[in-house]
Short mmCIF file of C-alpha atoms and ligand atoms in Angstrom, two decimals:
data_model
loop_
_atom_site.label_atom_id
_atom_site.label_comp_id
_atom_site.label_asym_id
_atom_site.label_seq_id
_atom_site.Cartn_x
_atom_site.Cartn_y
_atom_site.Cartn_z
CA MET A 1 41.12 74.40 183.90
CA THR A 2 43.86 71.92 183.04
CA ALA A 3 47.30 72.57 184.51
CA LYS A 4 50.14 72.25 182.02
CA VAL A 5 53.06 70.53 183.70
CA ALA A 6 56.68 70.07 182.60
CA ILE A 7 58.84 67.31 184.06
CA ASN A 8 62.49 68.34 184.25
CA GLY A 9 64.46 65.13 184.92
CA TYR A 10 62.64 62.03 183.73
CA GLY A 11 64.31 59.64 186.19
CA THR A 12 63.14 57.52 189.12
CA ILE A 13 60.76 60.14 190.52
CA GLY A 14 60.12 62.17 187.36
CA LYS A 15 58.84 59.25 185.28
CA ARG A 16 56.49 58.10 188.05
CA VAL A 17 55.08 61.58 188.59
CA ALA A 18 54.61 61.91 184.81
CA ASP A 19 52.49 58.74 184.73
CA ALA A 20 50.52 59.84 187.80
CA ILE A 21 49.75 63.24 186.22
CA ARG A 22 48.55 61.45 183.12
CA ALA A 23 46.01 59.59 185.26
CA GLN A 24 44.38 62.91 186.35
CA ASP A 25 41.66 64.83 184.50
CA ASP A 26 42.71 68.30 185.69
CA MET A 27 46.39 68.33 184.68
CA GLU A 28 48.54 67.22 181.75
CA VAL A 29 52.20 66.60 180.99
CA VAL A 30 53.40 69.02 178.31
CA GLY A 31 56.78 67.36 178.01
CA VAL A 32 59.67 65.71 179.85
CA THR A 33 63.41 66.38 179.73
CA LYS A 34 66.45 64.12 179.59
CA THR A 35 70.12 64.99 179.54
CA ARG A 36 71.27 61.75 177.90
CA PRO A 37 69.74 59.54 175.17
CA THR A 38 69.14 56.53 177.43
CA PHE A 39 66.44 53.85 177.29
CA GLU A 40 64.32 56.12 179.49
CA ALA A 41 64.39 58.76 176.75
CA ARG A 42 63.17 56.18 174.24
CA MET A 43 60.54 54.95 176.74
CA ALA A 44 59.25 58.50 177.22
CA ILE A 45 58.70 58.82 173.48
CA SER A 46 57.09 55.39 173.17
CA LYS A 47 54.67 56.36 175.94
CA GLY A 48 53.69 59.43 173.95
CA PHE A 49 55.44 62.09 176.05
CA SER A 50 57.10 64.94 174.15
CA LEU A 51 60.82 64.71 174.83
CA TYR A 52 62.96 67.79 175.40
CA VAL A 53 66.63 68.19 176.25
CA ALA A 54 67.70 69.97 179.43
CA SER A 55 70.12 72.20 177.52
CA GLU A 56 71.36 72.96 174.00
CA ASP A 57 74.59 71.06 174.91
CA ASN A 58 72.64 67.77 175.01
CA VAL A 59 71.21 68.02 171.48
CA ALA A 60 74.17 66.46 169.63
CA ALA A 61 74.12 63.26 171.71
CA PHE A 62 70.42 62.74 171.00
CA LYS A 63 70.96 63.41 167.29
CA LYS A 64 73.78 60.86 167.25
CA ALA A 65 71.53 58.28 168.96
CA GLY A 66 68.80 58.94 166.40
CA ILE A 67 66.34 60.28 168.97
CA GLU A 68 64.28 63.25 167.90
CA VAL A 69 63.61 65.91 170.52
CA SER A 70 60.92 68.59 170.60
CA GLY A 71 63.21 71.34 171.87
CA THR A 72 64.99 72.54 174.98
CA LEU A 73 63.85 72.93 178.59
CA GLN A 74 63.51 76.66 178.01
CA GLU A 75 61.02 76.03 175.20
CA LEU A 76 59.16 73.48 177.33
CA LEU A 77 58.86 75.94 180.21
CA GLU A 78 57.34 78.53 177.86
CA GLU A 79 54.40 76.16 177.28
CA SER A 80 53.99 75.16 180.95
CA ASP A 81 52.29 76.51 184.07
CA LEU A 82 54.35 74.45 186.51
CA VAL A 83 57.49 72.31 186.50
CA ILE A 84 58.23 69.20 188.51
CA ASP A 85 61.97 69.23 189.18
CA GLY A 86 63.04 65.57 189.25
CA THR A 87 66.73 66.34 188.72
CA PRO A 88 69.49 65.31 191.16
CA LYS A 89 69.88 67.60 194.17
CA GLY A 90 71.58 70.89 193.59
CA SER A 91 70.97 71.01 189.83
CA GLY A 92 70.26 74.69 190.21
CA TYR A 93 67.24 75.52 188.07
CA LYS A 94 65.58 77.96 190.46
CA GLU A 95 66.50 81.04 188.46
CA ALA A 96 65.52 79.46 185.13
CA TYR A 97 62.05 78.59 186.45
CA ALA A 98 61.55 82.06 187.93
CA LYS A 99 62.68 83.66 184.67
CA ALA A 100 60.20 81.55 182.71
CA GLY A 101 57.43 82.52 185.15
CA VAL A 102 56.47 78.91 186.01
CA LYS A 103 55.57 77.52 189.40
CA ALA A 104 57.97 74.81 190.60
CA ILE A 105 57.98 71.70 192.77
CA TRP A 106 61.33 70.27 193.93
CA GLN A 107 62.00 66.90 195.57
CA GLY A 108 63.50 65.79 198.87
CA GLY A 109 67.16 65.93 197.84
CA GLU A 110 66.85 69.71 198.11
CA LYS A 111 66.93 71.56 201.40
CA HIS A 112 63.81 73.14 202.91
CA GLU A 113 65.44 76.56 202.54
CA LEU A 114 65.32 76.36 198.72
CA THR A 115 61.59 77.13 198.77
CA ASN A 116 60.83 77.65 202.48
CA PHE A 117 57.77 75.45 202.06
CA SER A 118 57.87 71.68 202.54
CA PHE A 119 54.62 69.98 201.54
CA ASN A 120 52.60 67.09 202.84
CA SER A 121 49.06 66.50 201.56
CA GLN A 122 47.57 65.81 204.98
CA ALA A 123 49.56 68.25 207.05
CA ASN A 124 49.59 71.51 205.05
CA TYR A 125 47.65 71.25 201.74
CA GLU A 126 45.63 74.41 202.43
CA ALA A 127 48.74 76.48 203.15
CA ALA A 128 50.04 75.57 199.67
CA LEU A 129 47.01 76.95 197.81
CA GLY A 130 48.22 79.29 195.08
CA ILE A 131 51.88 79.41 196.12
CA ASP A 132 54.63 79.42 193.48
CA GLN A 133 57.31 77.11 194.88
CA LEU A 134 57.51 74.19 197.24
CA ARG A 135 59.46 71.06 198.00
CA VAL A 136 58.04 67.59 198.56
CA PRO A 137 60.33 66.19 201.29
CA SER A 138 62.20 62.92 200.89
CA CYS A 139 60.69 59.43 200.86
CA ASN A 140 61.76 58.82 204.49
CA THR A 141 60.47 62.17 205.71
CA THR A 142 57.17 61.75 203.86
CA GLY A 143 56.87 58.25 205.36
CA LEU A 144 57.38 59.53 208.90
CA ILE A 145 54.92 62.40 208.45
CA ARG A 146 52.24 60.07 207.03
CA THR A 147 52.00 57.99 210.20
CA LEU A 148 53.02 60.58 212.81
CA TYR A 149 50.82 63.49 211.73
CA PRO A 150 47.46 61.75 212.36
CA LEU A 151 48.74 60.42 215.71
CA HIS A 152 49.93 63.89 216.69
CA VAL A 153 46.49 65.32 215.87
CA ALA A 154 44.64 62.51 217.69
CA PHE A 155 46.75 62.01 220.82
CA GLY A 156 49.46 64.68 220.86
CA LEU A 157 53.02 63.35 220.65
CA GLU A 158 55.37 64.44 223.40
CA GLU A 159 58.52 62.92 221.93
CA VAL A 160 59.41 60.69 218.97
CA LEU A 161 62.51 58.63 218.18
CA ALA A 162 62.71 57.02 214.74
CA VAL A 163 65.52 54.69 213.72
CA MET A 164 65.70 54.36 209.98
CA VAL A 165 67.19 51.34 208.28
CA ARG A 166 67.79 52.81 204.85
CA ARG A 167 68.09 51.11 201.48
CA ALA A 168 71.56 51.58 200.00
CA ALA A 169 70.43 52.45 196.47
CA ASP A 170 67.46 52.20 194.16
CA PRO A 171 67.17 48.82 192.41
CA TRP A 172 68.52 50.11 189.07
CA ASP A 173 71.46 51.96 190.63
CA THR A 174 74.76 50.07 190.45
CA ARG A 175 76.87 53.05 191.48
CA ARG A 176 76.08 53.22 195.19
CA GLY A 177 76.59 50.98 198.19
CA PRO A 178 77.29 49.45 200.61
CA ILE A 179 76.93 45.98 199.11
CA ASN A 180 78.35 44.06 202.06
CA ALA A 181 78.37 46.28 205.13
CA ILE A 182 76.13 48.15 207.53
CA GLU A 183 76.90 51.83 207.55
CA PRO A 184 75.81 53.99 210.50
CA VAL A 185 75.07 57.60 209.63
CA LEU A 186 77.28 59.19 212.27
CA LYS A 187 75.66 62.60 212.17
CA MET A 188 73.06 62.52 214.91
CA PRO A 189 70.26 63.34 214.73
CA SER A 190 70.18 62.40 211.05
CA HIS A 191 68.79 65.11 208.75
CA HIS A 192 65.38 63.40 208.73
CA GLY A 193 64.31 64.73 212.15
CA PRO A 194 64.77 68.42 211.27
CA ASP A 195 63.26 67.62 207.88
CA VAL A 196 60.06 66.28 209.50
CA GLN A 197 60.01 69.50 211.54
CA SER A 198 60.03 71.53 208.33
CA VAL A 199 56.41 70.33 208.02
CA LEU A 200 55.41 69.41 211.60
CA THR A 201 57.08 72.37 213.26
CA ASP A 202 55.94 71.53 216.81
CA LEU A 203 56.92 67.84 216.78
CA ASN A 204 59.77 66.88 219.12
CA ILE A 205 61.49 64.21 216.98
CA GLN A 206 64.96 62.68 216.90
CA THR A 207 66.13 60.37 214.12
CA ILE A 208 68.99 57.93 213.68
CA ALA A 209 69.85 56.32 210.35
CA VAL A 210 71.73 53.21 209.24
CA LYS A 211 72.38 52.20 205.60
CA VAL A 212 72.08 48.52 204.71
CA PRO A 213 72.69 46.48 201.54
CA THR A 214 69.13 46.31 200.20
CA THR A 215 67.46 48.19 197.36
CA ILE A 216 63.74 47.60 197.70
CA MET A 217 62.53 49.54 200.75
CA HIS A 218 63.43 51.52 203.85
CA LEU A 219 62.33 50.21 207.26
CA HIS A 220 61.65 52.48 210.23
CA THR A 221 61.28 51.57 213.89
CA VAL A 222 59.38 54.32 215.67
CA THR A 223 58.95 55.02 219.37
CA ALA A 224 56.56 57.80 220.41
CA ARG A 225 55.42 59.08 223.77
CA MET A 226 51.76 60.09 223.63
CA ARG A 227 50.31 62.94 225.70
CA GLN A 228 46.90 61.28 225.72
CA PRO A 229 47.52 57.55 226.15
CA ALA A 230 45.78 55.29 223.65
CA THR A 231 45.36 51.56 223.10
CA VAL A 232 46.82 49.66 220.15
CA GLN A 233 43.28 49.43 218.71
CA GLU A 234 42.78 53.20 219.00
CA VAL A 235 46.10 53.84 217.26
CA LEU A 236 45.22 51.42 214.44
CA GLU A 237 41.81 53.08 214.07
CA VAL A 238 43.48 56.47 213.55
CA TRP A 239 45.66 55.01 210.79
CA ARG A 240 42.70 53.24 209.17
CA LYS A 241 41.01 56.61 208.79
CA SER A 242 44.17 58.26 207.41
CA PRO A 243 45.13 58.19 203.74
CA ARG A 244 48.04 56.28 202.19
CA ILE A 245 48.77 54.01 205.12
CA LYS A 246 48.55 50.28 204.51
CA LEU A 247 48.23 47.96 207.49
CA VAL A 248 49.68 44.48 206.96
CA ARG A 249 50.15 41.49 209.27
CA GLY A 250 53.16 39.32 209.94
CA ALA A 251 50.61 36.61 210.72
CA ASP A 252 49.58 36.72 207.04
CA GLY A 253 53.13 35.89 205.96
CA ILE A 254 54.33 39.45 205.47
CA ALA A 255 57.37 39.14 207.68
CA SER A 256 59.88 41.35 205.84
CA THR A 257 60.24 44.02 203.16
CA ALA A 258 60.68 41.17 200.64
CA GLN A 259 57.13 39.97 201.26
CA VAL A 260 55.82 43.55 201.31
CA MET A 261 57.17 44.06 197.80
CA GLU A 262 55.86 40.65 196.70
CA MET A 263 52.43 41.85 197.87
CA ALA A 264 53.01 45.08 195.93
CA ARG A 265 53.76 43.06 192.80
CA ASP A 266 50.54 41.11 193.33
CA LEU A 267 48.58 44.38 193.52
CA GLY A 268 49.36 44.73 189.81
CA ARG A 269 50.08 48.44 189.78
CA PRO A 270 52.53 49.92 187.24
CA ARG A 271 56.14 49.21 188.30
CA SER A 272 54.72 47.44 191.42
CA ASP A 273 54.70 50.85 193.06
CA LEU A 274 53.55 50.99 196.67
CA PHE A 275 52.42 54.55 197.26
CA GLU A 276 51.26 53.80 200.80
CA ILE A 277 53.38 53.55 203.95
CA VAL A 278 53.20 50.00 205.24
CA VAL A 279 52.69 49.47 208.98
CA TRP A 280 52.78 46.03 210.60
CA GLU A 281 49.52 45.78 212.54
CA ASP A 282 50.85 42.99 214.74
CA GLY A 283 54.09 44.90 215.33
CA VAL A 284 52.33 47.79 217.07
CA ASN A 285 52.73 47.89 220.84
CA VAL A 286 51.70 50.29 223.59
CA GLU A 287 53.21 50.31 227.06
CA GLY A 288 51.90 53.08 229.29
CA SER A 289 52.10 56.22 227.19
CA SER A 290 54.78 54.78 224.89
CA LEU A 291 53.90 53.58 221.40
CA TYR A 292 56.19 51.34 219.33
CA TYR A 293 55.79 50.38 215.67
CA PHE A 294 57.56 49.36 212.45
CA GLN A 295 56.86 50.82 209.04
CA ALA A 296 58.24 50.27 205.55
CA VAL A 297 58.63 52.82 202.77
CA HIS A 298 58.81 52.11 199.03
CA GLN A 299 61.24 54.94 198.39
CA GLU A 300 60.59 55.23 194.66
CA ALA A 301 56.83 55.65 195.04
CA ASP A 302 55.54 57.21 198.28
CA VAL A 303 56.17 60.82 197.25
CA VAL A 304 54.29 60.46 193.94
CA PRO A 305 50.74 61.17 195.21
CA GLU A 306 52.11 64.12 197.21
CA ASN A 307 53.47 65.64 193.98
CA VAL A 308 50.04 65.35 192.35
CA ASP A 309 48.27 66.98 195.31
CA ALA A 310 50.91 69.71 195.41
CA ILE A 311 50.18 70.60 191.77
CA ARG A 312 46.46 70.77 192.56
CA ALA A 313 47.05 73.04 195.55
CA MET A 314 49.51 75.38 193.83
CA MET A 315 47.34 75.68 190.72
CA GLU A 316 44.22 76.02 192.92
CA LEU A 317 42.49 73.28 190.98
CA GLU A 318 40.92 71.99 194.20
CA ARG A 319 40.60 73.83 197.51
CA SER A 320 39.74 70.82 199.65
CA LYS A 321 42.62 68.57 200.70
CA ARG A 322 40.26 65.66 201.25
CA GLU A 323 38.90 65.98 197.72
CA SER A 324 42.39 66.22 196.20
CA ILE A 325 43.67 63.24 198.15
CA ARG A 326 40.54 61.23 197.25
CA LYS A 327 40.89 62.11 193.58
CA THR A 328 44.61 61.31 193.42
CA ASP A 329 44.18 58.04 195.28
CA LEU A 330 41.25 56.89 193.16
CA SER A 331 43.28 57.53 189.99
CA LEU A 332 46.31 55.59 191.29
CA GLY A 333 44.37 52.63 192.67
CA ILE A 334 45.04 53.51 196.31
CA PRO A 335 42.13 52.64 198.62
CA SER A 336 40.95 55.93 200.15
CA PRO A 337 39.33 56.49 203.54
CA PHE A 338 37.86 59.76 202.16
P1 NAD B 401 67.42 59.91 189.17
O1 NAD B 401 68.89 59.94 189.05
O2 NAD B 401 66.71 58.63 189.11
O3 NAD B 401 66.79 60.86 188.05
C1 NAD B 401 67.27 62.14 187.80
C2 NAD B 401 66.93 62.53 186.38
O4 NAD B 401 67.40 63.85 186.13
C3 NAD B 401 67.55 61.64 185.32
O5 NAD B 401 66.59 61.43 184.30
C4 NAD B 401 68.71 62.46 184.77
O6 NAD B 401 68.94 62.19 183.41
C5 NAD B 401 68.17 63.87 184.92
N1 NAD B 401 69.22 64.88 185.11
C6 NAD B 401 70.45 64.72 185.64
N2 NAD B 401 71.10 65.90 185.67
C7 NAD B 401 70.23 66.82 185.13
C8 NAD B 401 70.31 68.20 184.85
N3 NAD B 401 71.40 68.92 185.17
N4 NAD B 401 69.26 68.79 184.28
C9 NAD B 401 68.13 68.11 183.97
N5 NAD B 401 68.00 66.79 184.20
C10 NAD B 401 69.04 66.16 184.77
O7 NAD B 401 67.08 60.72 190.50
P2 NAD B 401 65.81 60.53 191.45
O8 NAD B 401 66.06 59.40 192.35
O9 NAD B 401 64.57 60.56 190.64
O10 NAD B 401 65.96 61.84 192.33
C11 NAD B 401 65.41 63.08 191.94
C12 NAD B 401 65.06 63.85 193.19
O11 NAD B 401 64.07 63.09 193.90
C13 NAD B 401 66.19 64.07 194.18
O12 NAD B 401 65.99 65.29 194.84
C14 NAD B 401 66.04 62.91 195.15
O13 NAD B 401 66.62 63.17 196.40
C15 NAD B 401 64.52 62.86 195.23
N6 NAD B 401 63.95 61.58 195.72
C16 NAD B 401 64.44 60.40 195.29
C17 NAD B 401 63.88 59.22 195.78
C18 NAD B 401 64.41 57.88 195.37
O14 NAD B 401 64.28 56.95 196.13
N7 NAD B 401 64.98 57.72 194.22
C19 NAD B 401 62.83 59.27 196.67
C20 NAD B 401 62.29 60.51 197.04
C21 NAD B 401 62.88 61.67 196.56
#
C-alpha cells in the first residue's frame, strides 16, 4: 500500500516533509497548498508537486501571478489518506480534515490538547499505530526527547533541568527578533517542560528559555540527575545506540553552532538539513549522579523524520518502530544504529 499524503502549508516544515515523503517507497505526496503565489509556490511546481490553494479566496492572486493551480485544499483532501498540517499555529483546519475523512498530523506550534497525542518515533511509535490524529511536538521538544528518552530508559532520570538558548527566527524570516538583545522568556517553566511531558509523562523536567539574535540553531544546556549513576562513556554509548543523535567534538574544531552548520553543509544534504540532534562528546560531564551536557538543534529539520515515521504508524505501513526509523533514516542519509 502507498499512503497518499497532502501537505497543507508548503513552508519551512511543509516543504521539507514533502521532500522526505518523496524519498520513501511506501508513501507519496498528492499535492501541496499555498495561500500566496510566492517563489515557494513556483518551486513546488518546478519540483513536480501538484499545487493547490488553501481556499477559493486565494485563486485570483495565483491567476494574476500566472501560476496555475490544480484546485483547492478541499479537492486535494478528497484524493488523500492523510494530511500534514504545516500551517502557522491556530490555522484551524481540524474540522475540515475530519469532514474530509483524512487522518491528520499537526506540528509543534499547536497544543497537545488539539489531538491528545504527541508523537516521538522512539518513545511512542507503537501507540500511534492506526490512530487518526497526532501532533509532532516542536523542534526544541523533539530535541530534548531524543536525548533524554534513551537515558531515562537506561538509567532512570530523577530530575532534569534544561536551559534553552533559542534562535530568534528562521534564517529566511525578517519579521521576528530580537536582532540586538537577549530576551529571557519570563514564564517559568517555559512551555517546553510540560511539552516534553506530553510524550514522557513520568519525566520530572523543568525548562528555562532565552531568545538570542541567531537564526541557525537552538542550543540546550541540560542537567539531569540519574537514578542509576553512569559514567560519561556509558552515557555516550547509550546515545551511540540511539537514532538521530550526532556526537561531535569541540576538539575537532566544532566549537559553536556556526561550525555545526558548516559541518552540515559539508554533509551535502538538501538545504544542509541536520535531522539529528548534535551533542558535544567532550562537553559531557558526570559528577556523582549528575549528568551535564550541551546539545544543538537544527530547528528547521529535526522534526522531519518524525513526520515520516508518524505517517507510517498512523497508516499502519510498518508495525515495527525500529524498521520505520531505519527506513526513514536510510532514505534521508542519516546513519542508523538499527
Ligand atoms: P512557515 O511560515 O514557514 O510556513 C507556513 C506555511 O503555511 C506557509 O507556506 C504559508 O503560506 C502557509 N499558510 C499560512 N496560512 C495558511 C492558512 N491559513 N492555510 C493554509 N496554509 C497557510 O511556518 P513553519 O515554520 O513551517 O511552521 C509550521 C508549523 O511547524 C508551526 O506549527 C510551527 O510551530 C511548527 N514548527 C516550526 C519549526 C521552525 O523552526 N520553523 C520547527 C518545528 C515546528
